[in-house]
Short mmCIF file of C-alpha atoms in Angstrom, two decimals:
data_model
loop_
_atom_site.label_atom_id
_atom_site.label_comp_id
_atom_site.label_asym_id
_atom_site.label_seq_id
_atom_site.Cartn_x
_atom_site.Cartn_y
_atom_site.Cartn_z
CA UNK A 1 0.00 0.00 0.00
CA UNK A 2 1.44 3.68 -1.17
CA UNK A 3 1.72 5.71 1.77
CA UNK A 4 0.05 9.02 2.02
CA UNK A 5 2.37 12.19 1.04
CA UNK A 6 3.45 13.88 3.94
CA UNK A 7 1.08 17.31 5.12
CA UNK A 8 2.94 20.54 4.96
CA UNK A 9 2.18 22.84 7.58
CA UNK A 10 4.64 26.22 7.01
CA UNK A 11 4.54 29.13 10.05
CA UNK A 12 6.35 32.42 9.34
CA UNK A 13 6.54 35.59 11.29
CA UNK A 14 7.61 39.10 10.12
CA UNK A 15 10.58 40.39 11.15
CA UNK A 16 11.61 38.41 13.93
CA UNK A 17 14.88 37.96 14.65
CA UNK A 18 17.13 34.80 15.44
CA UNK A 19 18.60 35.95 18.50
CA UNK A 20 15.02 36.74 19.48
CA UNK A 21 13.50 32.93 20.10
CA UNK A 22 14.26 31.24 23.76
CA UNK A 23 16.15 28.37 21.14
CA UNK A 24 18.79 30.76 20.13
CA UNK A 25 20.18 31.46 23.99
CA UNK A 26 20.72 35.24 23.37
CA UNK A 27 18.25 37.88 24.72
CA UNK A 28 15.63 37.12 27.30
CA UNK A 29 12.14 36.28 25.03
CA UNK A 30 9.74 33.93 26.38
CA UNK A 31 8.89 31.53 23.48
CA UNK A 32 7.94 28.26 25.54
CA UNK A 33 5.69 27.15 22.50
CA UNK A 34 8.56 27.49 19.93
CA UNK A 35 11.34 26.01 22.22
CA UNK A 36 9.05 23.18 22.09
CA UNK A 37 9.26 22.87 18.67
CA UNK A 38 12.57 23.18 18.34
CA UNK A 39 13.26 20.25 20.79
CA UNK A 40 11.30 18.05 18.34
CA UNK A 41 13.28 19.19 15.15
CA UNK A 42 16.46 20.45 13.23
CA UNK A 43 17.24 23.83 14.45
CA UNK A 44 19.32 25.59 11.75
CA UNK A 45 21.37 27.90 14.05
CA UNK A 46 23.16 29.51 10.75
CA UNK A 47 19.72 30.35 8.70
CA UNK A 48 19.79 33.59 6.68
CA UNK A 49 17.47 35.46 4.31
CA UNK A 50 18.72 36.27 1.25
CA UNK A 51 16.73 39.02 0.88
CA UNK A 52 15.59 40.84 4.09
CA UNK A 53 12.67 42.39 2.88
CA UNK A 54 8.81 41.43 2.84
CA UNK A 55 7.62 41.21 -0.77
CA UNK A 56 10.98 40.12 -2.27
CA UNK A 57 11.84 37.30 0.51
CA UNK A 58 7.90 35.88 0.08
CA UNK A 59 7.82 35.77 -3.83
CA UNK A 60 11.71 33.94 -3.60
CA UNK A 61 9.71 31.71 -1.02
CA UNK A 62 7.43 30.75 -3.11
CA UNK A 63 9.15 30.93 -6.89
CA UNK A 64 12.71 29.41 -5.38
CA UNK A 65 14.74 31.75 -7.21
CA UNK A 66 16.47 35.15 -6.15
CA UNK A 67 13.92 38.29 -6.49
CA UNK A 68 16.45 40.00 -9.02
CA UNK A 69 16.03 37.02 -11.47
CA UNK A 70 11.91 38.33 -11.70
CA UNK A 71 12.18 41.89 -11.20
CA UNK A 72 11.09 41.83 -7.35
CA UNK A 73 13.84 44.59 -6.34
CA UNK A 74 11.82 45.95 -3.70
CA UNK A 75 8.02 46.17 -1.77
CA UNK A 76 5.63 46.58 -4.40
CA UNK A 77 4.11 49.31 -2.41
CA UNK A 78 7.10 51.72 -2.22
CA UNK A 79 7.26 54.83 -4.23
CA UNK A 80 8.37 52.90 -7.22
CA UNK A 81 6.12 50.62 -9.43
CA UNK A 82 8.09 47.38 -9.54
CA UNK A 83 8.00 43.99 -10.90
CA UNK A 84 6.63 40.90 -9.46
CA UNK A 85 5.55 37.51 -9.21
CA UNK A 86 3.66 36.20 -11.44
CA UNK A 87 0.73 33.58 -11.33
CA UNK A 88 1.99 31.74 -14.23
CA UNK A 89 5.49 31.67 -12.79
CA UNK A 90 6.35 28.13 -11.11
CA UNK A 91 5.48 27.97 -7.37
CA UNK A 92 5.74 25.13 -5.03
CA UNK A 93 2.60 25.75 -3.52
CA UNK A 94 0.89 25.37 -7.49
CA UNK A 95 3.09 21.93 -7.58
CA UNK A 96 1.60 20.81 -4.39
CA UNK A 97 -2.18 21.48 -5.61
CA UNK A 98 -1.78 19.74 -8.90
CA UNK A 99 -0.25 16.85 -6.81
CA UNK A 100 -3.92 16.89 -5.29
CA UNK A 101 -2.67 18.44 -2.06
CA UNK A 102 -5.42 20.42 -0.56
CA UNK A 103 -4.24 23.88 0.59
CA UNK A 104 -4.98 26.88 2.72
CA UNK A 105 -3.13 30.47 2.79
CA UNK A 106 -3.65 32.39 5.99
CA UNK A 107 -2.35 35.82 6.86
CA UNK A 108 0.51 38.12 5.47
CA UNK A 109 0.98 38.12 1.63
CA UNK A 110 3.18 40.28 -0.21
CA UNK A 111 3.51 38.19 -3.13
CA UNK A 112 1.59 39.90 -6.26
CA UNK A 113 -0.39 43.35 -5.90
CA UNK A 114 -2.87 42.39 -8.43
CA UNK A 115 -3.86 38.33 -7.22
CA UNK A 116 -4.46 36.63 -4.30
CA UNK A 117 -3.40 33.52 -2.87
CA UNK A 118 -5.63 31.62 -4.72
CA UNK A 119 -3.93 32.06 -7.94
CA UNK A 120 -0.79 30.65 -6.57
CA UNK A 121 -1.65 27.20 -6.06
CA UNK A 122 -3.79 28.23 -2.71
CA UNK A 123 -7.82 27.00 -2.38
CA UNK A 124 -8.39 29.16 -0.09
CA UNK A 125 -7.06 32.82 1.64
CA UNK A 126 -8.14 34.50 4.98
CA UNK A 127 -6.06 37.74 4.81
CA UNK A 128 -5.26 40.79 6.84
CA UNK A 129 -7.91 42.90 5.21
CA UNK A 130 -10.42 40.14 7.04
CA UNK A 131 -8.95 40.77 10.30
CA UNK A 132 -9.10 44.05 9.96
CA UNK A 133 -12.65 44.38 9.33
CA UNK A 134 -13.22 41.95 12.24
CA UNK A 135 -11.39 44.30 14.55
CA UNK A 136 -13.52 47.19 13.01
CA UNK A 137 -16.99 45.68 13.73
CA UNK A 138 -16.05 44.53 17.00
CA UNK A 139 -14.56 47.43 18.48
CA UNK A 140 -14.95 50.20 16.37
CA UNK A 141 -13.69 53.08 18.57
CA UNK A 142 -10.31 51.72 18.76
CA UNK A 143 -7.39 54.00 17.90
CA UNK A 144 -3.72 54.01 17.87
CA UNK A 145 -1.63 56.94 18.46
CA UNK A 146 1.95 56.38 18.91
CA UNK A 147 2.64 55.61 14.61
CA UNK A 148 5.24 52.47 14.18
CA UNK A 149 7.17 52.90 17.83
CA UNK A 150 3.89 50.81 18.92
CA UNK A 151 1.75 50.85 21.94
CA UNK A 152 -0.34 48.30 24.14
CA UNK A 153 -3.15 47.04 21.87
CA UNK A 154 -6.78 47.92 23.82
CA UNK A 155 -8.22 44.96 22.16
CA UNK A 156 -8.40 41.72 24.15
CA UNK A 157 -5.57 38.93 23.84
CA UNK A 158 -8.54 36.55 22.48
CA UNK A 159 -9.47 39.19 19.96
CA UNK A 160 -5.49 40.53 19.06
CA UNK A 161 -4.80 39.75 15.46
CA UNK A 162 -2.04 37.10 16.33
CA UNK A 163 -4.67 35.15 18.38
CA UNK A 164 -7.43 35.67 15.79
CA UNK A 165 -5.04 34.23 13.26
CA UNK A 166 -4.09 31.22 15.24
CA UNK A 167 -8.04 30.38 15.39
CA UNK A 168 -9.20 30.41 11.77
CA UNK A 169 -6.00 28.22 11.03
CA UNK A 170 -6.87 25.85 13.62
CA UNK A 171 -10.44 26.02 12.33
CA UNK A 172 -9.18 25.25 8.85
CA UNK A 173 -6.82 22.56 9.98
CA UNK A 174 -9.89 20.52 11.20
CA UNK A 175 -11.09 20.67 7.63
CA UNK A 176 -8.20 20.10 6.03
CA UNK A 177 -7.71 17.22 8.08
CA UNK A 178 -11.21 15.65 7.56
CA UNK A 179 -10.83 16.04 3.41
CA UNK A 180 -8.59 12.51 3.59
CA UNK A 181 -5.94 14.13 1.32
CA UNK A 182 -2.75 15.16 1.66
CA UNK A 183 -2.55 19.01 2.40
CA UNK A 184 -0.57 22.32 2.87
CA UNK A 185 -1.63 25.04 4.83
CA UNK A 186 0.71 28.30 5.02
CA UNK A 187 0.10 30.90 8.23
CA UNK A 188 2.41 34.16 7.82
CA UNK A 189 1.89 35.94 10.96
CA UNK A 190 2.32 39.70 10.57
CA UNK A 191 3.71 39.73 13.88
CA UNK A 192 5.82 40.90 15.16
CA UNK A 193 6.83 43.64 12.61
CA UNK A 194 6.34 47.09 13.66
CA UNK A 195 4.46 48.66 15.24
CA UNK A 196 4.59 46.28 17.65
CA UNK A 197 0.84 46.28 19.58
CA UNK A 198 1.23 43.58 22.49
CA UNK A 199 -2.43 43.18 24.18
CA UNK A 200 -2.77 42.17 27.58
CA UNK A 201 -1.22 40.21 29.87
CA UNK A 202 1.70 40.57 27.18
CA UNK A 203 1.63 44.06 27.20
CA UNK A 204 3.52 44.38 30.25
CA UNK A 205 5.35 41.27 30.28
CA UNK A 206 8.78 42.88 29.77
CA UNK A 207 10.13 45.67 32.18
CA UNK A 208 12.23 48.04 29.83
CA UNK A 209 14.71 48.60 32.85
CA UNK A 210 15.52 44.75 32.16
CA UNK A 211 15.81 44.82 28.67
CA UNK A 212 19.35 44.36 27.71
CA UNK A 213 21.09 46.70 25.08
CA UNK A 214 21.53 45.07 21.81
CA UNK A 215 25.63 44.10 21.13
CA UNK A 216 25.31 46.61 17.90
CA UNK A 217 23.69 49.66 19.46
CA UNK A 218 26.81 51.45 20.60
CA UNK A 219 27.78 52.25 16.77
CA UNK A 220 29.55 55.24 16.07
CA UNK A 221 29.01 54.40 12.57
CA UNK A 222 33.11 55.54 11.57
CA UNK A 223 33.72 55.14 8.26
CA UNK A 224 30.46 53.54 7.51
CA UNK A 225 28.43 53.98 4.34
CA UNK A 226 26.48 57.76 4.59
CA UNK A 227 23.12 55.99 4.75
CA UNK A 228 23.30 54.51 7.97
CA UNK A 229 23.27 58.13 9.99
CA UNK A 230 20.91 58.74 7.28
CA UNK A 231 18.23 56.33 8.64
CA UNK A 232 18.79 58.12 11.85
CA UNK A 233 17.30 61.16 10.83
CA UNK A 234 14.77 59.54 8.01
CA UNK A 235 12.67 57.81 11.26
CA UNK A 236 13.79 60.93 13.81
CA UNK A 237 15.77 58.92 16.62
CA UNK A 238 19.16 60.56 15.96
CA UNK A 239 19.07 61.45 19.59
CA UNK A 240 17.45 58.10 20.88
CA UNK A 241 19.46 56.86 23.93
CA UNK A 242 19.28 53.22 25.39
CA UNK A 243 16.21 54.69 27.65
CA UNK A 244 14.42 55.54 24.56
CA UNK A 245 14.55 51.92 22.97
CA UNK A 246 13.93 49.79 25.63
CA UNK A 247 10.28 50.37 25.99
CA UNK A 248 9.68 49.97 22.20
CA UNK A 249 12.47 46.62 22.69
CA UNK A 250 9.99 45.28 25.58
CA UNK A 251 7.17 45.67 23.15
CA UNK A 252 9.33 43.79 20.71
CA UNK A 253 10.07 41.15 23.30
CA UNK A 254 6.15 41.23 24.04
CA UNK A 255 4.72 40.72 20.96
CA UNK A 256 7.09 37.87 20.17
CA UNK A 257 5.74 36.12 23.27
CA UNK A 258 2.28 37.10 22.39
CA UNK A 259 2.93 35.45 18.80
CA UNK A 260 4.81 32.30 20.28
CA UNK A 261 1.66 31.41 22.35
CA UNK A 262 -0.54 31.24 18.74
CA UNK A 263 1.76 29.36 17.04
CA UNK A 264 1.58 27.28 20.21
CA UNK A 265 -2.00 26.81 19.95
CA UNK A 266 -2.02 25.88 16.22
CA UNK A 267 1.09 22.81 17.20
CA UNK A 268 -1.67 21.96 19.52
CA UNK A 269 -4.26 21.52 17.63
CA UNK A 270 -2.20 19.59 14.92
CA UNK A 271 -1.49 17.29 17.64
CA UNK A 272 -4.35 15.63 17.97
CA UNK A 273 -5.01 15.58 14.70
CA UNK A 274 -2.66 13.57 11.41
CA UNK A 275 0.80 13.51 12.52
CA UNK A 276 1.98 12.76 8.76
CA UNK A 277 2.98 16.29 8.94
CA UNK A 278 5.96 18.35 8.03
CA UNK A 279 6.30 21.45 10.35
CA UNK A 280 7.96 24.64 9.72
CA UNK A 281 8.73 27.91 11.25
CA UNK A 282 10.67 30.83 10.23
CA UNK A 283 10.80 34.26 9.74
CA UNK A 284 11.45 36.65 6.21
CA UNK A 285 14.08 38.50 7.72
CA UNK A 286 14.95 40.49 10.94
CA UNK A 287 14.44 43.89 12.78
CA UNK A 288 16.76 46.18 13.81
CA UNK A 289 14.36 47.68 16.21
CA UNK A 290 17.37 49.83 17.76
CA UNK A 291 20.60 47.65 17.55
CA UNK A 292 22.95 50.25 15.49
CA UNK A 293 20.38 52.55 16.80
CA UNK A 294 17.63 52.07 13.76
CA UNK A 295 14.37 51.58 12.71
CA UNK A 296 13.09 48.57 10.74
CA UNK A 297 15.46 47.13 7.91
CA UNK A 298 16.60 48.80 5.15
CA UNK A 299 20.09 50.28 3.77
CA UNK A 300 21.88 47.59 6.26
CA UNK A 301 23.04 43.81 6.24
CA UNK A 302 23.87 43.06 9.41
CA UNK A 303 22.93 40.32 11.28
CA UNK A 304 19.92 42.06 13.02
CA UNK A 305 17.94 41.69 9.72
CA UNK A 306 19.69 38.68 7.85
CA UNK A 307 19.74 36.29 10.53
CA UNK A 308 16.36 34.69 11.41
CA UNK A 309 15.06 31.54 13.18
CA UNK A 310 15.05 28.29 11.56
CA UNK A 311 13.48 25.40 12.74
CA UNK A 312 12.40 22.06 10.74
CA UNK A 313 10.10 18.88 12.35
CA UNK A 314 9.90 15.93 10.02
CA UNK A 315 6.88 13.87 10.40
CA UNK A 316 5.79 11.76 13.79
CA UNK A 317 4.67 12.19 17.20
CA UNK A 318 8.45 11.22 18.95
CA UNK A 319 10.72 13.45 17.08
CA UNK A 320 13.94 14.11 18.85
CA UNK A 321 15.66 17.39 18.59
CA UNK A 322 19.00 18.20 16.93
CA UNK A 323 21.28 21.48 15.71
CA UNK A 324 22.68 22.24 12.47
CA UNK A 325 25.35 24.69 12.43
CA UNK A 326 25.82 24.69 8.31
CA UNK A 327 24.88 27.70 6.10
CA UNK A 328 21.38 27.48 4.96
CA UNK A 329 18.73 30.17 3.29
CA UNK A 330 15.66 29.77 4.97
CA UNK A 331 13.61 31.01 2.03
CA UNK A 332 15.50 29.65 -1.20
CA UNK A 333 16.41 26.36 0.62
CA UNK A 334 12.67 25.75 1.15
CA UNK A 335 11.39 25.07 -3.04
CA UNK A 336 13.82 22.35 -3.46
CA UNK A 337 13.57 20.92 0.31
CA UNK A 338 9.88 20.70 -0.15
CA UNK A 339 10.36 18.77 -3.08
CA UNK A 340 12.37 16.49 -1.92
CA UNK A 341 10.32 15.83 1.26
CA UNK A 342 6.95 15.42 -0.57
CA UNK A 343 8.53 13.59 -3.54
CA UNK A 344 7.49 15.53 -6.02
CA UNK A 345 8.81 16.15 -9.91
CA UNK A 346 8.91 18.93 -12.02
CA UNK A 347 11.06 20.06 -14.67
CA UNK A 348 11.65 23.43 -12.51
CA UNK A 349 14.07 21.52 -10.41
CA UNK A 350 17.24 22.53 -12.08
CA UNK A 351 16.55 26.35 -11.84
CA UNK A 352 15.84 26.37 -8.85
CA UNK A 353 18.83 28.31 -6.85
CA UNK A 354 18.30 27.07 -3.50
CA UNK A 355 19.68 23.48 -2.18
CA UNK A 356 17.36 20.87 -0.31
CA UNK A 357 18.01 20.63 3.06
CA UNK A 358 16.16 17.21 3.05
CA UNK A 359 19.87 15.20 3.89
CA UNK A 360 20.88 17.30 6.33
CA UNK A 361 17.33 17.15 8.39
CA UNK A 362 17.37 13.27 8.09
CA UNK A 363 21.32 13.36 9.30
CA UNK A 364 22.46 11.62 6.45
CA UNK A 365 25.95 11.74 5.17
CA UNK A 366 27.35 15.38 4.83
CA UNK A 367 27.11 16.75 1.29
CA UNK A 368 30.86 17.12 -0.21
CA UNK A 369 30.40 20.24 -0.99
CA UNK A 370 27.88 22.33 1.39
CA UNK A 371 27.67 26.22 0.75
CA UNK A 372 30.45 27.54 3.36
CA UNK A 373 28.94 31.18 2.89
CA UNK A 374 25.64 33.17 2.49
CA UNK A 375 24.89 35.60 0.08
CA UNK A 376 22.42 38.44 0.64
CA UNK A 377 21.57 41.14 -1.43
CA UNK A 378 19.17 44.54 -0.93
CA UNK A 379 17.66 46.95 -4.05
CA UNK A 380 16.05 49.76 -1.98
CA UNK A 381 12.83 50.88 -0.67
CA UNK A 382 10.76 53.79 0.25
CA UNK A 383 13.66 56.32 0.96
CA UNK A 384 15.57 55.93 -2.03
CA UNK A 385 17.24 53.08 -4.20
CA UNK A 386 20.36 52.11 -2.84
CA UNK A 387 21.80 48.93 -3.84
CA UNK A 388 23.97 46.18 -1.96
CA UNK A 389 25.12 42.59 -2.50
CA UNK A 390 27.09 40.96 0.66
CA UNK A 391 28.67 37.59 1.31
CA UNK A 392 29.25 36.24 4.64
CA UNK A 393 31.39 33.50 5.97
CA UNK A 394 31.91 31.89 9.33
CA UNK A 395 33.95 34.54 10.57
CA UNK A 396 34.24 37.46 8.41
CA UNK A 397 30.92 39.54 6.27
CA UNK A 398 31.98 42.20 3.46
CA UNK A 399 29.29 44.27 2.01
CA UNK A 400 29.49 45.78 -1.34
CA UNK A 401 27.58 48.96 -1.13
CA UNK A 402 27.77 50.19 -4.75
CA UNK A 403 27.18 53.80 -4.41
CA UNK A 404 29.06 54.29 -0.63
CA UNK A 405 31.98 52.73 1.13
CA UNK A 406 32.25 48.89 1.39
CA UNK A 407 32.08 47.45 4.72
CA UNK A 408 33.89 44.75 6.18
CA UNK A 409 33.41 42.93 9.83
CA UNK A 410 35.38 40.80 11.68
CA UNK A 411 32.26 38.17 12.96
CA UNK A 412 34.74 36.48 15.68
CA UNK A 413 35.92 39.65 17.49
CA UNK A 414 33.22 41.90 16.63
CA UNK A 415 30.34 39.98 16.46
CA UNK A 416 28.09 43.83 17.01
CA UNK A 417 29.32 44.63 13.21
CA UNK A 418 30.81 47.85 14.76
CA UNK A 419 33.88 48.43 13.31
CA UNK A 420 34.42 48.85 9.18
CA UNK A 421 37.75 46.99 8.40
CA UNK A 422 37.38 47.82 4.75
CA UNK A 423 40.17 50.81 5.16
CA UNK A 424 42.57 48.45 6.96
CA UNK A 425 46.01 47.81 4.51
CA UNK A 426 46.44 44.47 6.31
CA UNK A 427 42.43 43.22 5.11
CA UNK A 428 43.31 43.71 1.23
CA UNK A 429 44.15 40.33 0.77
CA UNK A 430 41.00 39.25 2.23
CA UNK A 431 38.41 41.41 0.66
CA UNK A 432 39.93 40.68 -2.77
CA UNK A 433 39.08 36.78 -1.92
CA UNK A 434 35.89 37.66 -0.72
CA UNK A 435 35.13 40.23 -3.74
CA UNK A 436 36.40 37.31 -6.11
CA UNK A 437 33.70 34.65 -4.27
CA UNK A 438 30.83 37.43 -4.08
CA UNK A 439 31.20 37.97 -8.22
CA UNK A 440 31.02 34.39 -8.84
CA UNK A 441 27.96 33.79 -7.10
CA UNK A 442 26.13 36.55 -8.32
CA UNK A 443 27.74 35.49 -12.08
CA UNK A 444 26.02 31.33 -10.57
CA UNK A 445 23.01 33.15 -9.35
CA UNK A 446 21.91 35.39 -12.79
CA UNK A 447 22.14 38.56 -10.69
CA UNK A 448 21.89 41.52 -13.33
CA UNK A 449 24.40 43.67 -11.48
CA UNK A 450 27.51 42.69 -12.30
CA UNK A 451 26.64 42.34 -16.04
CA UNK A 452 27.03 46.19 -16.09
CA UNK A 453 30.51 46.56 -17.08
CA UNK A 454 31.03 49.57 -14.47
CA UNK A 455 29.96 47.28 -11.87
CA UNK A 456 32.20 44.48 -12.91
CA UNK A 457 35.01 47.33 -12.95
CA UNK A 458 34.46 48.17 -9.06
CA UNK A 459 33.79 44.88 -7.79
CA UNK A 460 36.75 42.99 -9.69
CA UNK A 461 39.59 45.28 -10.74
CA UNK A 462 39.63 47.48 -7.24
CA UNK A 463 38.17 50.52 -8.80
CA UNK A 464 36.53 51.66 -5.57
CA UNK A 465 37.65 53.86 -2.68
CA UNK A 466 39.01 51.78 0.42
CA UNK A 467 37.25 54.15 2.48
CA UNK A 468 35.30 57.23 3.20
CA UNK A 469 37.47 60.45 3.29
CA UNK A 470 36.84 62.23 7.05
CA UNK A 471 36.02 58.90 8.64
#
């Protein structure tokens, strides 16, 4: 007798950072509910998003191919009409439905301005927009005054937007469930991106005079690319000191708890239900939310916004936790891994630019030749194009800005990206390897940047300043 494929259950939140789940060891969040989960599977300790912003990271989700490849430079709602996905495009989610998987889409979507979920692959699609207009009929005095530095949320836990979220997917899980067919179900919380609105008992849950700085805020930003004081000024916290942050950190810190106990209640739910069931959680990308003392995510590559939780649980009720310390995308990884786990064919395999992590969550024998760095890359976004392509290995990250000064960080004695080697006579040697390795992977990965000859001129033959004059 064929067995069943396996279910696909995929859980992503919005801007949360790595060292921001109780798994990671860093900062003090309470995420019981996701610690739990990443007891029972592979926690990827080194997972990164290629692209650390919304639209872009969900359509490379989805498509399994790097945004600049399809035109997705940036949010299809900045200032800027750009391209995006489109429904004829391959998707995983489109393989999995003409497989006969049934499948649900539930919150955040970012992936096309123009269509829906539902002509991606998806049957069905609660969205924000529904939540919203719940929120509106039920309590439709509610207003919100402090713009994207957040505030408690006056609507009850039971009623917040995370908690809403977690109920229609455990309401469509049940029906999934009972249809005796294989499905996928997708939940991207919007949590907890700014502004960050924790409700209740979660709204105080943090004391800001507890709230630890973050290892990057003390930057004095020497010799670092103009932008970065820029952002400063663009969001008005030039003059923010640690007191400032930590309130808006605790709400951070709050909402992430807030989120961890509905994802909690949708693993609970699945648990008494089919445990044929892959399970995955992750985030697009990171927050700065005042490390390097900025807003949001844009103009930088630091870890803050690159680095994001990772965790994987293959099917069965007695899975037993382990950690995986190898490079891995968390968004471009997931076409071909899905693939492989569900095992699927399509002729879309071979351009697909991510690599399945399917041996290394069954531990079998390490691939010869696993990636030993990450490449991330950034287009621009509401305050101006700017564009950057980085590579980052175990120990070292350079960042080639390509209208500013390059950066370059020493990850094993500055691990707070604070100090810009990329002026130091003695790193030459180094950043020429690492300028070398950045160009071929952006030649592997069809990125049109370095096909401009200019481009190709700066990265490869040194024609760029080794740093800013004045410092």
């Amino acid at each position: 007798m064929q067995t069943r494929s396996p279910n696909v259950l995929l859980i992503t939140a919005d801007q949360l950072r790595y060292d921001c789940v109780g798994f990671s060891g860093r900062y003090p969040v309470q995420t019981p509910h996701l610690d739990r989960l990443a007891a029972q599977s592979t926690v990827f300790h080194q997972a990164y998003s290629h692209v650390p912003l919304c639209c872009p990271a969900r359509q490379s989700l989805l498509h399994g191919r790097r945004p600049e490849t399809f035109g997705a430079l940036w949010n299809y709602n900045a200032f800027l009409p750009v391209g995006s996905l489109q429904p004829e495009q391959f998707t995983w989610s489109k393989l999995l439905a003409d497989h006969g998987y049934q499948t649900a889409y539930i919150g955040k979507w970012g992936v096309n301005p123009d269509y829906d979920a539902t002509a991606f692959g998806y049957d069905s699609y609660i969205s924000e927009a529904d939540y919203r207009a719940f929120q509106k009929e039920r309590y439709p005095d509610i207003q919100y005054t402090n713009g994207y530095f957040g505030e408690t949320d006056p609507v009850p836990l039971e009623d917040s937007q995370t908690h809403w979220m977690a109920r229609q997917a455990i309401g469509t899980l049940k029906k999934l469930d009972a249809g005796g067919k294989p499905w996928h179900m997708a939940v991207h919380f919007p949590e907890p991106h700014l502004p960050c609105r924790p409700s209740g008992r979660f709204a105080g849950l943090y004391d800001p005079e507890d709230i630890p700085e973050w290892e990057g805020f003390r930057d004095k930003f020497q010799g670092k690319p103009y932008i970065q004081q820029q952002q400063l000024l663009n969001w008005g916290v030039e003059h923010y000191t640690w007191a400032d942050w930590a309130p808006i950190v605790a709400r951070y810190y709050g909402i992430i708890s807030q989120l961890d106990e509905a994802v909690g209640q949708i693993l609970n739910a699945l648990d008494t239900m089919d445990t044929n069931t892959i399970v995955i959680f992750t985030a697009d990308h990171g927050d700065m939310c005042g490390s390097h003392g900025m807003m949001d995510k844009h103009y930088i590559l630091y870890d803050d916004v690159i680095r994001v939780p990772l965790a994987i649980r293959l099917p069965g009720r007695n899975q037993t936790g382990r950690s995986e310390n190898r490079f891995v995308y968390n968004l471009l990884d997931m076409a071909p891994t899905l693939i492989d786990l569900t095992g699927l064919n399509t002729d879309e395999s071979d351009r697909l630019q991510g690599r399945s992590l399917a041996p290394l969550l069954r531990g079998e024998q390490e691939p010869e030749h696993w990636r030993n760095s990450i490449v991330a890359t950034y287009n621009g976004q509401q305050f101006g194009l700017y564009t950057q392509r980085m590579i980052r290995t175990e120990n070292w990250k350079y960042i080639w800005n390509l209208t500013d000064v390059d950066e370059l960080y020493d990850l094993s004695s500055d691990p707070g990206e604070l100090v810009n080697q990329i002026g130091n006579p003695a790193s030459a040697p180094l950043i020429k390897e690492m300028r070398n390795a950045l160009y071929h992977q952006l030649k592997l990965d069809g990125d049109p940047v370095i096909n401009n000859e200019w481009m190709f001129h700066q990265l490869l033959d040194g024609a760029k300043l080794a740093a800013r004059s004045g410092g």
